[in-house]
Structures are given as C-alpha cells and as structure tokens.
Amino acid sequence: FSFFGTLFVLTFYFQDYLHYSAVETGLALLPLSLCVIVGNKMSGRLVDRFQPRQLMIAGALIRLVGFCAMLIPQYSTAYSWLLVPLILIGLGGGLGAPMSTAVFMQSAPKIYTGIASGLSRATGQIGSALGVAVFGHYINDAALFLAHMKLAVLMIVIATLSIVIVSILFVGDRQSEHGTLADPEKAK
C-alpha cells in the first residue's frame, strides 16, 4: 500500500507538478530502485546476525523516516530535497520486505507453504492496487495537487507507523520446525 502508493504519487508529482519528462521521472526515481537492491543485499548479509523480525522492523522504521521526510520537499520543488527520502524508502523496503516474507513463511506449517506463499503475494498485490486507487483519488485535482499529496503522504506515514506498531507488538521471533533463516544448520 505505502510503497507502491508512493511510487504512484511521485510519478505524478514529477510529471504533472514539476513537469519532468517520462525519462526524467524514471531517472529521478532511480535512487529509490537502486536502494531497494542495496537493501535486499544488506538483508541477506544481516540475517546471520539478527532475527528476521528485527530486520523487518528496522526496514519499516527506515521507510517511516523516509516517508516523514517526504513532507519537507512539498515546500520546495528542488529534487535534492527528495533524494534522501527516496534513498531511505528504498533501503528500508529492500531490507524489510524479504524479512517480512520470511517471517510470514516461517509461521506457516510446512505442508501449507505453497498456500502461504500465494497468500503473501496476493495480499501484496491487493495492497499495491489499494495504494494506487486511494492515492489516485486524492491527487486527481491539479489545483489541489500539492495539498492532496501532503494528505496522501500523511496516510502513507500512518500506514507505515501501523506496520511498525503491529510488528513490534504482535510478531514474534518464531522458529519454525525447519529452523530459522539465521541458523541454516537447523534448516537441514
């Protein structure tokens, strides 16, 4: 919801509000995409030292800071004000997303991993579609674009904060019957 909603809103921000071309918009969003890759690589290396739940929460917190920082550039049209939020959102997404999938998959009994995987992908797609639909509704008026973008970003911040709170309160460091990601020997 938050991540893809942000991509949707930013595309229109760059193209309709700042009048970037499609290529310039793609280049402006490139730091976010590259940082997702970096965050994914980091998660693979850090999972040996930290529980997946810890990395999932850290990723969500990093994204939360990035989303909060997106409120600042709305007073300026300088791209440099968006660069740090884009980097943080990408790193946090890349760090947290694989770990949330791992935590989800660890909670499913072995015989239901296929169903769990399909459910995980389906809910992700539903969240993406809802993010585009909800935020598309708010930014459809050119005269109120900036005010509605601020509202969309506030909703993204609230959604991400709820992810952090739910993860801290209700997601445990479960060890499945096949071991944890942090201990591959138990997985054998």
Steps between C-alpha positions, in 0.01 A plus 500: 500500500758754613788414270306472174270785598812712543634402157165591347480838673862587424456420131225759477691744722798491267303502174196716573625732771871537421447438124772234467496287187437125533874434473584768758238350733653154460845640575365691801356175641816301423661558844196339664522195274875462541470527876240221505768278344758617756252439784432148369872424495538641851214285631667187368822588681339619823268202547790303648533757781140605558159334512281555193246682721765750609601571140135527397438761771824684419400515133155635588654763730742611228209527253301693761779758534517526120124548469502764775784679320284510186288763671791748490543533120143613457620846595769488233515363147872421518563131426783496755236519777355168382825313450553398864137387548521293179821335621351423843176361357695278259743374764223436751286321244789288382601413855154431640300337219700175474494468876124551528458224240738279700310563824170430325630178343653382829161529667338255255519124552718330240207339318343844442804693375366512143171646617681740732725617218200559272315683778804718566526598132125558468483730803799693367325550166176603672693752712665641189169535320339665803792742533467607137120528527495695827781738416382537142171626639676767706732636232254519210434875536784707352400813693526316832782263406755615757253509790365158407850363456574608857186316613608191305845509659345537846287193430813315389676602822204375708485171309874445544484593868223242544728239339773585753260483795339173392842346431632599842191393693379193317778343295724270698840355421356163410715205419330269256535126498770540232711749698544869439660697223766603746593138570524307171632187677164454671329529164666178375 
